[in-house]
Amino acid sequence: MLFTGDMVFVLITSFLLFFLGIFVFYKDSKQYINRSFFYLSLSILSWILSRYFEDIVSDEQLRAFYLFSDFAAGAFFAFSILLFCLDIAKVKAVERRFFRSLFFLVPGLIAVLIYATPFILSGYEINRDGIIDPIYGVLGSFYDIVVTFIPLSGIGFIIWGFRRSPERDRARYIYSLIGIFLTLSIILLTNVIMVGAIEGSGNYHIYSIFGIFSPILIVLFSGYSIIRYRIFNTKIIATETLSFIILLVTFLQVFLSEDMYQIIVRGIIFLSMTVLIGMLVKSVDTEINRKEELQEIAMKLAVANEELRKLDNTKSEFISIASHQLRTPLTAIKGFLSLVLEGSYGKISAEVEDVLNKVYSANSHLVELVENLLNISRIESGRIQYTFAKADITDTIRELADAFSVVAKGRKLDFAFVHPEMPVPPFLMDSQKIREVISNMIDNAIKYTQQGGVTVRLSHDREKVRVAVSDTGVGIAPEELSVLFQKFRRGKDSGKVNVSGTGLGLYVGKNFAEAHGGRIFVESDGVGKGSTFTLELPFRIEKGVGAPKAEKA
Amino acid sequence: MAKILLVEDDPFIAEIYQRKLESSGFQVVNVATGKAALKAIEDDPVYDLVLLDLVIPEMGGMEVLRELRTNGKYPADLRIVVFSNLSDPEDRKRAVELGANGFMQKTEYTPTKLVEEVSRLLALFAEQSRNASREGASAFPANGKRILFIEDEPVFIDMFGQRLSQEGYEIVPHGSGTTAVEAAEREHFDLIITDAMLPNMTGQEVIERIKGNEKTRHIPIFLLSASLEEAEMDKLAESPDVFKAFLKTQITPTELAREVNSVFEIKS
């Protein structure tokens, strides 16, 4: 028998099916779905081969054998489809050994009936086109019904499984469904419905081939659903398989040559293909391996990020809860202290009164601290509220300057507030928050200056207002400049009590500035050379910049 | 309007403090030396408070203090608060021993905070006098006003409630919004003070229920909240349903009593 085009096609397809089945089985033989896929591919393989050979082989006895095998394989095919669908739909019942074995025993029984008895097939005949036809026995129609409805019920199970599965799993159902549906329709079409119409027409051969090879669709789609479901490794093997098939074809082509010339040409093609494909497979290999690694790393990163986010949230929540819980006892202390001091519980001595005043003062500081902690947690969780209203920044700074000039004087430092001749027009801002930012800037300047003084310079141009606080203090090292505005970054505390009492820190200041569409930055010539902190605020906040506004009329 | 004698020699600082105190509604007289201070008190003894710097010319602050306390011609109930740059705890002790009513360290107070502290001390002294005057009596006589106090924390019922009872009010505490609203409908109340957060109802719901009921709609409501920034508290505080809102952490029992008194126009 010569190698014809048909033959080659059949060989390739069979090879593909067999290899795929073996591969999937090899990949994970413990999984039920892998096993039923193997079963499916084997039974399809047998069916295709029998159907093909029954029309090709010349010996009649052999043909009859292939015909019977065709029907027997058809039974196995039907049951394997159903089993596969049940496994896709994750039907638990089918995992039990007893129930599962039925899917082999029942078609096995049918096969026995076909080969050994006349109940299903009583004989055969060769019709005038040379096609071998079956002669049905008493149970013949029973066979047809079983072999039609078993796979159809498989489709039903897939649909059922699809509906009760979560979103992300649904892809594989769809693939299998499409594959099975297409295949079965084509089979139905060519082998059952249109047989009558096709028979006798010259195109029978084409249709039967079509019908024979349509199961490939099942295999392809189902195989794809399994492949897609798992990791990339499968793709490497798939690539390799395909490449090997191509090689096989080019190799076979050599044998199909009709003369020496063709042998040489095709031989060269084959050899060069070998080299090219070798390189291709290698590169696909490395690329996919890398992709896999990346995916794993990305997943780990995502998990770690999620952990970090949860941790951050927990911390913010903790601060918030703690601050709330702290309020009650602090309020109680303040209230009862004031009552005792007032003499509500009887007269107290002067010494006791003095001590209690100190306690009252300390408690007030504590209350402020708790408020600030709450503020920080609110900023971090984005819950801080801004109330924007037109305000005069010069007034705000003047008030602060009054306060701080006293403090500066107490520490023997100079203090100056320089403002422009042309007054700065009032503009939209949350004045309380801006006040805190500037207060913190001046407070820091005084804190870190031993001698000399602090100057607050207010200036503006058409677009923005600038508040620059310069000091002749300890200065900032260049490497510290960029990290100063981070959370919980404090310089070494060289001063005494924090006079302004806000203790907000540059981190919060930066947040407030940005919420106004502005910025805060620091310049310093180095350690011991003083520094200048500048707050810049635009007159108009552009849409989309800064914090969501809560405007007060 | 309270009258304060500010004894401070640094003109720069004196000007700032005087300006701040005056803008808060106090009447301020500023002198720069110890002798001038004594003279000022002699001429006009009705000062609510003397703010006495320790480091002053002619006569040191301690000297002035001793003189004011030991010499009979000065009023014995004159309130003197010493404030100074000196941070020696010994000074504080000495000042208290000599009879100062308070001690403030200048570096701990910004002018604004100083004014707050002065206000607090003035209120404290006023209350002390008031309490001293009814020495023996545990509370002011009942004035017939009933207050519904809706608060679930026992410590606050104790603190605020007791203080208001002392003032002469009858306090009826309720820990849950539902029972409180029922009580309001059943009994007669002249004022309702409610917390913002209650176990089974928010302060807002309580207010809505009270205002929605014919029988209780007219009763003025005070709102006590832990914070104005949480859960729309600021809007609730501004709404016309709430007569006055207070931050629990900012108001002392006596201040609350004063506010309640002002609602009923009782002098306190």
mmCIF file of C-alpha atoms in Angstrom, chain A residues 324 327-328 331-332 334-336 338-339 341-345 350-351 353-354 357-358 360-361 367-368 371 375 378 383-385 399 402-403 405-406 409-410 435 496 499-500, chain B residues 10 12-13 16-17 19-20 92 96 101 103 107 109-111 113 120-121 124-125 127-128 131 153 155-156 158-159 162-163 166 226-227 229-230 234 248-250 252-254:
data_model
loop_
_atom_site.group_PDB
_atom_site.id
_atom_site.type_symbol
_atom_site.label_atom_id
_atom_site.label_comp_id
_atom_site.label_asym_id
_atom_site.label_seq_id
_atom_site.Cartn_x
_atom_site.Cartn_y
_atom_site.Cartn_z
ATOM 1 C CA HIS A 324 -11.633 56.977 70.601
ATOM 2 C CA ARG A 327 -11.132 60.057 74.882
ATOM 3 C CA THR A 328 -13.513 58.775 77.522
ATOM 4 C CA THR A 331 -12.558 63.525 79.478
ATOM 5 C CA ALA A 332 -13.386 62.017 82.827
ATOM 6 C CA LYS A 334 -10.449 66.594 82.956
ATOM 7 C CA GLY A 335 -13.966 66.851 84.292
ATOM 8 C CA PHE A 336 -13.330 65.477 87.750
ATOM 9 C CA SER A 338 -11.874 70.624 87.397
ATOM 10 C CA LEU A 339 -14.536 69.759 89.946
ATOM 11 C CA LEU A 341 -10.077 72.220 91.842
ATOM 12 C CA GLU A 342 -13.265 74.222 92.034
ATOM 13 C CA GLY A 343 -13.900 72.955 95.499
ATOM 14 C CA SER A 344 -16.962 70.877 94.617
ATOM 15 C CA TYR A 345 -15.722 68.197 96.928
ATOM 16 C CA ALA A 350 -2.835 75.390 98.138
ATOM 17 C CA GLU A 351 -0.256 72.704 97.553
ATOM 18 C CA GLU A 353 -4.389 72.828 94.206
ATOM 19 C CA ASP A 354 -1.056 73.522 92.572
ATOM 20 C CA ASN A 357 -3.241 72.286 88.193
ATOM 21 C CA LYS A 358 -0.131 70.598 86.911
ATOM 22 C CA TYR A 360 -4.776 69.314 84.592
ATOM 23 C CA SER A 361 -2.167 70.805 82.304
ATOM 24 C CA VAL A 367 -5.939 65.309 74.926
ATOM 25 C CA GLU A 368 -4.182 67.283 72.211
ATOM 26 C CA GLU A 371 -6.459 64.486 68.717
ATOM 27 C CA ASN A 375 -5.785 63.317 62.670
ATOM 28 C CA ARG A 378 -7.743 60.144 59.398
ATOM 29 C CA ARG A 383 -11.143 60.455 55.856
ATOM 30 C CA ILE A 384 -9.872 63.873 56.762
ATOM 31 C CA GLN A 385 -12.266 66.671 55.970
ATOM 32 C CA GLU A 399 -1.147 85.778 64.863
ATOM 33 C CA ASP A 402 2.944 87.173 67.783
ATOM 34 C CA ALA A 403 2.946 83.891 69.578
ATOM 35 C CA SER A 405 8.084 86.041 68.801
ATOM 36 C CA VAL A 406 7.536 85.700 72.512
ATOM 37 C CA LYS A 409 12.620 86.101 72.723
ATOM 38 C CA GLY A 410 12.545 83.700 75.617
ATOM 39 C CA ARG A 435 -2.264 77.552 60.211
ATOM 40 C CA LYS A 496 12.543 71.518 75.059
ATOM 41 C CA VAL A 499 5.692 75.123 72.360
ATOM 42 C CA SER A 500 3.163 75.197 69.575
ATOM 43 C CA ASP B 10 9.353 93.591 79.075
ATOM 44 C CA PHE B 12 7.387 93.810 73.977
ATOM 45 C CA ILE B 13 5.908 90.829 75.753
ATOM 46 C CA ILE B 16 1.448 91.120 73.121
ATOM 47 C CA TYR B 17 -0.163 89.680 76.221
ATOM 48 C CA ARG B 19 -3.446 92.804 73.264
ATOM 49 C CA LYS B 20 -4.361 89.146 73.415
ATOM 50 C CA ARG B 92 7.056 77.128 91.942
ATOM 51 C CA VAL B 96 2.750 78.371 96.281
ATOM 52 C CA ASN B 101 -3.010 80.775 93.466
ATOM 53 C CA PHE B 103 1.991 79.300 88.547
ATOM 54 C CA THR B 107 7.735 79.139 77.782
ATOM 55 C CA TYR B 109 2.274 79.016 76.811
ATOM 56 C CA THR B 110 1.808 80.785 73.533
ATOM 57 C CA PRO B 111 -0.049 84.049 73.999
ATOM 58 C CA LYS B 113 -2.770 79.409 75.178
ATOM 59 C CA ARG B 120 -9.751 78.789 82.863
ATOM 60 C CA LEU B 121 -8.164 80.082 86.060
ATOM 61 C CA LEU B 124 -11.875 78.277 88.478
ATOM 62 C CA PHE B 125 -11.490 81.078 91.004
ATOM 63 C CA GLU B 127 -16.320 78.725 91.046
ATOM 64 C CA GLN B 128 -14.135 78.321 94.105
ATOM 65 C CA ASN B 131 -18.491 76.892 96.412
ATOM 66 C CA GLU B 153 -21.176 55.857 79.965
ATOM 67 C CA VAL B 155 -18.659 57.890 84.408
ATOM 68 C CA PHE B 156 -20.167 60.797 82.497
ATOM 69 C CA ASP B 158 -21.686 60.630 87.419
ATOM 70 C CA MET B 159 -19.529 63.575 86.432
ATOM 71 C CA GLN B 162 -23.736 65.146 89.699
ATOM 72 C CA ARG B 163 -22.528 68.610 88.887
ATOM 73 C CA GLN B 166 -25.438 70.295 92.651
ATOM 74 C CA ALA B 226 -16.844 63.052 71.307
ATOM 75 C CA SER B 227 -15.726 64.646 68.094
ATOM 76 C CA GLU B 229 -15.215 65.199 62.684
ATOM 77 C CA GLU B 230 -16.892 61.849 62.991
ATOM 78 C CA ASP B 234 -20.626 68.936 62.432
ATOM 79 C CA LYS B 248 -17.199 66.146 75.531
ATOM 80 C CA THR B 249 -13.464 66.496 75.623
ATOM 81 C CA GLN B 250 -13.574 70.281 75.743
ATOM 82 C CA THR B 252 -15.911 70.771 81.987
ATOM 83 C CA PRO B 253 -18.904 69.920 84.175
ATOM 84 C CA THR B 254 -19.029 73.435 85.525
#
